Short mmCIF file of C-alpha atoms and ligand atoms in Angstrom, two decimals:
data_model
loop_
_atom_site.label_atom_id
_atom_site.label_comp_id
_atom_site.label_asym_id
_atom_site.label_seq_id
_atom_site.Cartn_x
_atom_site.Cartn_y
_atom_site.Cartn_z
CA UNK A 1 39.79 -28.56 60.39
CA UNK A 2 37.12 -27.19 58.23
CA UNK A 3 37.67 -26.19 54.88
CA UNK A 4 37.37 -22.57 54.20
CA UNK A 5 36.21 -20.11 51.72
CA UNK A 6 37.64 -16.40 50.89
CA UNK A 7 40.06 -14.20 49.82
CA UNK A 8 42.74 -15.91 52.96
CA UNK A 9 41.21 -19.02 52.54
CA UNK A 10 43.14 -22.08 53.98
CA UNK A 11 45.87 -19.50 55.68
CA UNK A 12 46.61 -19.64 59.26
CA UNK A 13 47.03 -16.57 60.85
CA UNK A 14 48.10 -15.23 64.59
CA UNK A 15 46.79 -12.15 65.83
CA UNK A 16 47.98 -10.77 69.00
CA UNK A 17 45.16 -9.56 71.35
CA UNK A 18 42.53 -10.48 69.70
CA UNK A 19 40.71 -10.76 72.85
CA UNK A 20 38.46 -7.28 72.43
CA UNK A 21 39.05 -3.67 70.67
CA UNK A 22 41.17 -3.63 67.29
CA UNK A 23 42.68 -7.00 67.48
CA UNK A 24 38.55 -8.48 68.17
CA UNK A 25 37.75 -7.03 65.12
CA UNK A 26 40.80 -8.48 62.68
CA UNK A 27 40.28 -11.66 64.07
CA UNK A 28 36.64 -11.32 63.09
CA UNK A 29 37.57 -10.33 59.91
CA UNK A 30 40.92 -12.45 58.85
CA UNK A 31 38.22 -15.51 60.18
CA UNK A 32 35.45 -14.19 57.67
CA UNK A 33 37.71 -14.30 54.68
CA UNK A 34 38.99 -17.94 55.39
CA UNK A 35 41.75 -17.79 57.46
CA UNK A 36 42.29 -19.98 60.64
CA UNK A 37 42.93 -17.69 63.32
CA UNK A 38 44.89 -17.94 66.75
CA UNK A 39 44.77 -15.32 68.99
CA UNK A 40 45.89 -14.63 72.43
CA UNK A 41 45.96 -12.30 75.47
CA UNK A 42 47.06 -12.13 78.78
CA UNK A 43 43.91 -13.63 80.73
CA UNK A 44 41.73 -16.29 80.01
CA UNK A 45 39.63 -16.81 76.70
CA UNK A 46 36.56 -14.52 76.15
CA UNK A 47 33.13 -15.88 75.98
CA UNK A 48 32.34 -14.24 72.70
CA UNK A 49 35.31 -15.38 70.64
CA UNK A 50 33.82 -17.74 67.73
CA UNK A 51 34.22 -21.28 68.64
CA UNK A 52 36.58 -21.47 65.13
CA UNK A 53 39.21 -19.24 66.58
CA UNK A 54 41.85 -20.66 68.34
CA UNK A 55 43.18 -19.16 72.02
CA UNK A 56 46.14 -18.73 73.86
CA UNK A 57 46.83 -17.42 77.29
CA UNK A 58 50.21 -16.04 76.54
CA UNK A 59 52.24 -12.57 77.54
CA UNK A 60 54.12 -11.62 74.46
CA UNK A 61 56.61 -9.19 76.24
CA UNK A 62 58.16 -12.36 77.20
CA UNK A 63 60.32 -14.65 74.68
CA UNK A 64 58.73 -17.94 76.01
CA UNK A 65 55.32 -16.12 75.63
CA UNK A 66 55.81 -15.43 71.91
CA UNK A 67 56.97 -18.79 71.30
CA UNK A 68 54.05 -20.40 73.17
CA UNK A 69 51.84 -19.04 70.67
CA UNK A 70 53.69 -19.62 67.68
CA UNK A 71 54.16 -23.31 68.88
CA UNK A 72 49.71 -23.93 69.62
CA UNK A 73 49.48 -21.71 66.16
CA UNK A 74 51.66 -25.02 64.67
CA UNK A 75 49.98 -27.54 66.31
CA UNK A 76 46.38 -26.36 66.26
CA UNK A 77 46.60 -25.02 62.24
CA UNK A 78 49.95 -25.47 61.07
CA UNK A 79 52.57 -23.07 59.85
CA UNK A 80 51.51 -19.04 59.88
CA UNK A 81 51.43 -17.22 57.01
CA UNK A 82 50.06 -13.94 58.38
CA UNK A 83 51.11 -12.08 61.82
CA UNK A 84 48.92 -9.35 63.37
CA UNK A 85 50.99 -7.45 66.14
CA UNK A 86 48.15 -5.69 67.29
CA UNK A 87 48.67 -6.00 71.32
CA UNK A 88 49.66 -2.99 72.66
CA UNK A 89 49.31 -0.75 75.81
CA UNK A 90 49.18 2.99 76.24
CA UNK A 91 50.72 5.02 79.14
CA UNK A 92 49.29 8.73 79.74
CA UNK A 93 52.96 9.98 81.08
CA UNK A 94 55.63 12.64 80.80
CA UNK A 95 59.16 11.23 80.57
CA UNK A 96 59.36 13.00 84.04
CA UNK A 97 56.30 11.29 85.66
CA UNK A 98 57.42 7.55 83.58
CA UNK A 99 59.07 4.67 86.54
CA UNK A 100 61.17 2.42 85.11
CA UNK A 101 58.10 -0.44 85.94
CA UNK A 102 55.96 1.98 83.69
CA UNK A 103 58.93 1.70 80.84
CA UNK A 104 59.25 -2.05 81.42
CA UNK A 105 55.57 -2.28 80.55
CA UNK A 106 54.89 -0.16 77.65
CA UNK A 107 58.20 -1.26 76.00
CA UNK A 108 57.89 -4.72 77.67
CA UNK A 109 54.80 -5.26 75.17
CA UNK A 110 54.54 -2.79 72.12
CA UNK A 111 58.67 -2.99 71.20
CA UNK A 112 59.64 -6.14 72.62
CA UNK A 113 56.48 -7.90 72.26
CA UNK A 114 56.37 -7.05 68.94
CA UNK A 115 59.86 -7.92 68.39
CA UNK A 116 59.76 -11.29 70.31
CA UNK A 117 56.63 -12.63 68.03
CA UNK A 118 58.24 -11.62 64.34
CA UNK A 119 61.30 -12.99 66.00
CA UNK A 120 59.56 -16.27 66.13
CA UNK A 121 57.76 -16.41 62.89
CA UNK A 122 60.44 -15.02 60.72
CA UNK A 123 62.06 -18.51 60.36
CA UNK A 124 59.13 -20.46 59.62
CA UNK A 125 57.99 -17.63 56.71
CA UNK A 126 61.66 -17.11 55.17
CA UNK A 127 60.96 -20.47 54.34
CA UNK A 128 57.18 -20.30 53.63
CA UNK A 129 55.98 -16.73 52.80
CA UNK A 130 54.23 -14.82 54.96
CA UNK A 131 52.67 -10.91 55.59
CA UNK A 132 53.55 -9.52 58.69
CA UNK A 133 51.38 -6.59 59.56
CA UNK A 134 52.49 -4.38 62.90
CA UNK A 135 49.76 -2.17 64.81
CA UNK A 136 51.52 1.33 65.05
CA UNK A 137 49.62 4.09 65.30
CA UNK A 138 49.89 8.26 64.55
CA UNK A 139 51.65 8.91 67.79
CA UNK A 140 54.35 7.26 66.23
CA UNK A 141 54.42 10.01 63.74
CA UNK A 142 52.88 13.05 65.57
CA UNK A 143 53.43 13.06 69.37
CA UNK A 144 50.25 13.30 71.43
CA UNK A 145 50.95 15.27 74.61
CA UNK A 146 51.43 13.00 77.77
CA UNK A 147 52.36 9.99 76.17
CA UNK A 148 56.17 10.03 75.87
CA UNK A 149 57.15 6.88 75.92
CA UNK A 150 53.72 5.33 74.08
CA UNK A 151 54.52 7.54 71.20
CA UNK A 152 58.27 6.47 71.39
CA UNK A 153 57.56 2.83 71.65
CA UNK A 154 55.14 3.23 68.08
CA UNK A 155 58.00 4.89 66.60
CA UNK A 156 60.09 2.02 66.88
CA UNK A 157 57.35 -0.43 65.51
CA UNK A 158 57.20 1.68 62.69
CA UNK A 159 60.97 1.11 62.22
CA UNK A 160 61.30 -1.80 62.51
CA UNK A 161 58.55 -2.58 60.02
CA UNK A 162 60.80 -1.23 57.52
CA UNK A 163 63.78 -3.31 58.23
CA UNK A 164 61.46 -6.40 58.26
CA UNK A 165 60.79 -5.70 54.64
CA UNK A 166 64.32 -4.88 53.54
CA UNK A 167 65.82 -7.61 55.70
CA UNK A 168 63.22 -10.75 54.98
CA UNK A 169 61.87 -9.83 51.54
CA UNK A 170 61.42 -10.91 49.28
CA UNK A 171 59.82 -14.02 50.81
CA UNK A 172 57.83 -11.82 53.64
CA UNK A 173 55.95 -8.79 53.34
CA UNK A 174 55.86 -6.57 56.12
CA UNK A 175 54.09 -3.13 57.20
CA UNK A 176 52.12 -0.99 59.59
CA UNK A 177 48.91 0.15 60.12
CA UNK A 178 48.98 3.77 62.05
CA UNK A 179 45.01 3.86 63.46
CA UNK A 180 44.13 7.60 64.25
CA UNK A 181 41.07 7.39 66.66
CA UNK A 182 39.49 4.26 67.01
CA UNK A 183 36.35 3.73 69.58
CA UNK A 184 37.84 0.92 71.96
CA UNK A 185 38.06 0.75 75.47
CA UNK A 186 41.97 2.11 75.20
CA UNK A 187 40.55 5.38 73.08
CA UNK A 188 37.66 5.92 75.90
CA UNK A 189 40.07 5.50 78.60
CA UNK A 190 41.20 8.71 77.34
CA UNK A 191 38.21 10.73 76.46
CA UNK A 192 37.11 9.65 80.13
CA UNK A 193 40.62 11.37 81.18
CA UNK A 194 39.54 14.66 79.72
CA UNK A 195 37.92 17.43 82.10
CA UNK A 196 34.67 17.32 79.97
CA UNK A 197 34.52 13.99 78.09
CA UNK A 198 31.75 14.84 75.85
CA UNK A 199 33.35 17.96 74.56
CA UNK A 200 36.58 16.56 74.14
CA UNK A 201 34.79 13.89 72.16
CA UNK A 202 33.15 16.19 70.22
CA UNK A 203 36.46 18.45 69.71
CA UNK A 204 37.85 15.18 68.13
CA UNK A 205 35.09 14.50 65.79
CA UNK A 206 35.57 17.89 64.57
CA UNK A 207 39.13 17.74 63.74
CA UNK A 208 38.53 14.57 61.44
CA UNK A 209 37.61 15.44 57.70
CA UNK A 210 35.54 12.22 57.45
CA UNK A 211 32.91 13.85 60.32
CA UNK A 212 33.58 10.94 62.35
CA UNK A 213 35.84 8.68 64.96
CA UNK A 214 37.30 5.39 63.68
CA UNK A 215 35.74 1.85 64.30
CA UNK A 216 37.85 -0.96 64.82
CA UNK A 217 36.41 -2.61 61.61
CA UNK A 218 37.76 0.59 59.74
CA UNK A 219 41.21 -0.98 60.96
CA UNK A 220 40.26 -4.21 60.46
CA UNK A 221 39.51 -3.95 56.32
CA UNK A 222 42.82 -2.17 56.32
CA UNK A 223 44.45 -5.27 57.59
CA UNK A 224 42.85 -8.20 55.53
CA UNK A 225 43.57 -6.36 52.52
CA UNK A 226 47.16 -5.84 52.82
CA UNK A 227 47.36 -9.46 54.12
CA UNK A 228 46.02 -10.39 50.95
CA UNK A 229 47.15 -11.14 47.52
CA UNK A 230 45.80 -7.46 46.33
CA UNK A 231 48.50 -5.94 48.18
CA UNK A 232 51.25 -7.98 46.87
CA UNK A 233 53.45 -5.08 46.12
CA UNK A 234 53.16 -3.08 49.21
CA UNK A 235 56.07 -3.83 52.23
CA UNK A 236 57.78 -1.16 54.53
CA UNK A 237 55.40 0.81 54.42
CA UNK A 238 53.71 2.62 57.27
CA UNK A 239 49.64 3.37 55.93
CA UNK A 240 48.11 5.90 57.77
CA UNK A 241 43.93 5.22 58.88
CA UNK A 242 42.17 8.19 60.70
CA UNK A 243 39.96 9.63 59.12
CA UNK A 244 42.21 12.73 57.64
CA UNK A 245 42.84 13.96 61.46
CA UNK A 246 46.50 14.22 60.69
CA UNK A 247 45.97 16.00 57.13
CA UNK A 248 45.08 19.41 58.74
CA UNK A 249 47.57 22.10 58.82
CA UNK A 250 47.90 22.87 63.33
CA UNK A 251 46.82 26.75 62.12
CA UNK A 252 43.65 27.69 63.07
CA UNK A 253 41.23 28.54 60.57
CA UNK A 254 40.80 32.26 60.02
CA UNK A 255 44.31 33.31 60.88
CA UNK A 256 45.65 34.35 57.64
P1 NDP B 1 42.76 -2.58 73.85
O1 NDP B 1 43.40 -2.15 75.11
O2 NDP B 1 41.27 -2.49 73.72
O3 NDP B 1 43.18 -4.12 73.55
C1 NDP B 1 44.52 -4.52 73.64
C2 NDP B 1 44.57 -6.03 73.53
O4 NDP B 1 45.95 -6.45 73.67
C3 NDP B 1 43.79 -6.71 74.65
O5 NDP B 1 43.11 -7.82 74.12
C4 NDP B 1 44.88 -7.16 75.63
O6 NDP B 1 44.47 -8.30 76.35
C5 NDP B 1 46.03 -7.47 74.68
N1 NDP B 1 47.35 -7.41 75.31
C6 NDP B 1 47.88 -6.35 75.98
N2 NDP B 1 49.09 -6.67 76.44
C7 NDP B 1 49.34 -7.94 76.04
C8 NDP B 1 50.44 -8.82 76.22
N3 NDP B 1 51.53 -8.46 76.91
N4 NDP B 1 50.38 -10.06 75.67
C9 NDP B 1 49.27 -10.45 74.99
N5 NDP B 1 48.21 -9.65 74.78
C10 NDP B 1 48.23 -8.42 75.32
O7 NDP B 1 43.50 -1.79 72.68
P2 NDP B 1 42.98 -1.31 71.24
O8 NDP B 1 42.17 -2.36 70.61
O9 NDP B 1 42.45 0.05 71.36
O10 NDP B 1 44.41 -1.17 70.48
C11 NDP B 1 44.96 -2.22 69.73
C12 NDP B 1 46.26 -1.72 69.09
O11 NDP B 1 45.99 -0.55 68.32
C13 NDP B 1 47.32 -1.32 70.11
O12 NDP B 1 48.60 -1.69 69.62
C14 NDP B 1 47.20 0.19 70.17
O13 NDP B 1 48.40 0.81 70.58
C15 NDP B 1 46.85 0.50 68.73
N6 NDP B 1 46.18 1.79 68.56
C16 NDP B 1 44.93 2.01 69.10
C17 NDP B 1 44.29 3.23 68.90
C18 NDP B 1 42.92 3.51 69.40
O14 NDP B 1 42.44 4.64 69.23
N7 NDP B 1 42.24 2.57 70.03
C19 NDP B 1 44.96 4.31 68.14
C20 NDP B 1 46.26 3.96 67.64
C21 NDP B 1 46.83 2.75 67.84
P3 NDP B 1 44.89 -8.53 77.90
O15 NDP B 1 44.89 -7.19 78.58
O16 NDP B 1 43.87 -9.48 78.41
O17 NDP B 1 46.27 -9.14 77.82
#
């Protein structure tokens, strides 16, 4: 292994779909600050992930899954000190229109995914240290229309975020990031649902006080700092990144 420089230098890290979108863009990131990196998807590595980064083919809504890539994290790096649940998979459904293979799917990966990978790393940093950091998102706060069970199944990473920290502190830090709008191919997916695409995406940009969508790299700061040593005192804690859309008041302008 090559020695590294940064702010994470040395400090092996998993990040869970890392493969493209949000989780491309941590890996990126954590890799740029010094950490070595292990990341992991479904399918087979992608062409354009640094030759540094290490890759798993691995399904983290099963238990063997998760401990498949904890286990290659150990063996390729060493113990983890920081875990990025950032795989997760949205449903455009109504509890009415939601099978019970669409449940086992979206729950499959975003709860028990995420559940089945701190599951495996909790013993190794109760021991160690280690910064957990779980992908929610706003529809875990504010419920987007359609997406019953995707806006459930953030709710619950948000929770149990919080009883990460209470439960494993103080020797682990855990907390979520909540992305608003971020430009991957899960957020076009949806614009491309709309009945006019380019005035739904315009609709959004209006409704965010910074006069833009997100980036995953706005995501991906977010992450590598509260990974780091700056953000030492911050666990169970759900931090909120898009762009002020969820600041506004639902009243329309003008009305009083
Ligand atoms: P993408 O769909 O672009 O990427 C998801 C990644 O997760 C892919 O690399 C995918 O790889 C991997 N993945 C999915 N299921 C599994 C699984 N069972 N095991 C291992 N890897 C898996 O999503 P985004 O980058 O847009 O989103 C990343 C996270 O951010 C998600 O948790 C999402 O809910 C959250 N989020 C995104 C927002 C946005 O606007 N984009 C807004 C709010 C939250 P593969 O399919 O090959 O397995």
């Amino acid at each position: 292994m090559e020695p590294k420089r940064g702010s994470l230098a040395g400090k092996v890290a998993i990040v869970t779909g890392g493969g493209r979108g949000i989780g491309r863009a941590i890996v990126r990131r954590l890799s740029a600050d010094g950490a070595h990196v292990l990341t992991c998807g479904r399918n087979g590595r992608p062409s354009d992930l640094p030759a540094s980064v290490a890759w798993v083919q691995a399904d983290i809504a099963s238990r063997d899954g998760a401990a498949t890539i904890v286990g290659t994290t150990r063996e390729h790096f060493g113990t983890p000190a920081i875990l990025v649940n950032n795989a997760g998979i949205q449903l455009e459904k109504t509890v009415m229109e939601t099978s019970d293979d669409d449940w086992d799917l979206v729950m499959g990966v975003n709860c028990r995914g995420t559940f089945n990978m701190c599951r495996e790393v909790l013993p190794l940093m109760t021991e160690s240290g280690g910064s957990i950091v779980n992908i929610g998102s706003i529809s875990g706060n504010v419920s987007d229309p359609r997406m019953a069970v995707y806006n459930a199944s953030k709710a619950f990473v948000h929770g149990l975020t919080r009883s990460i920290a209470i439960d494993h502190g103080p020797r682990v830090r855990c907390n979520a990031v909540s992305p608003g709008w971020i430009m991957t191919a899960m957020a076009s997916d949806g614009f491309a649902l709309a009945r006019d695409p380019e005035r739904a995406r315009e609709d959004a940009i209006a409704r965010h006080a910074v006069g833009r969508l997100g980036e995953p790299d706005d995501i991906a700061n977010a992450v590598a700092w509260l990974v780091s040593d700056q953000a030492s005192f911050a666990t169970g804690q759900c931090f909120v990144f898009d762009g002020g859309l969820t600041a506004a008041s639902p009243l329309q302008p003008g009305l009083f």
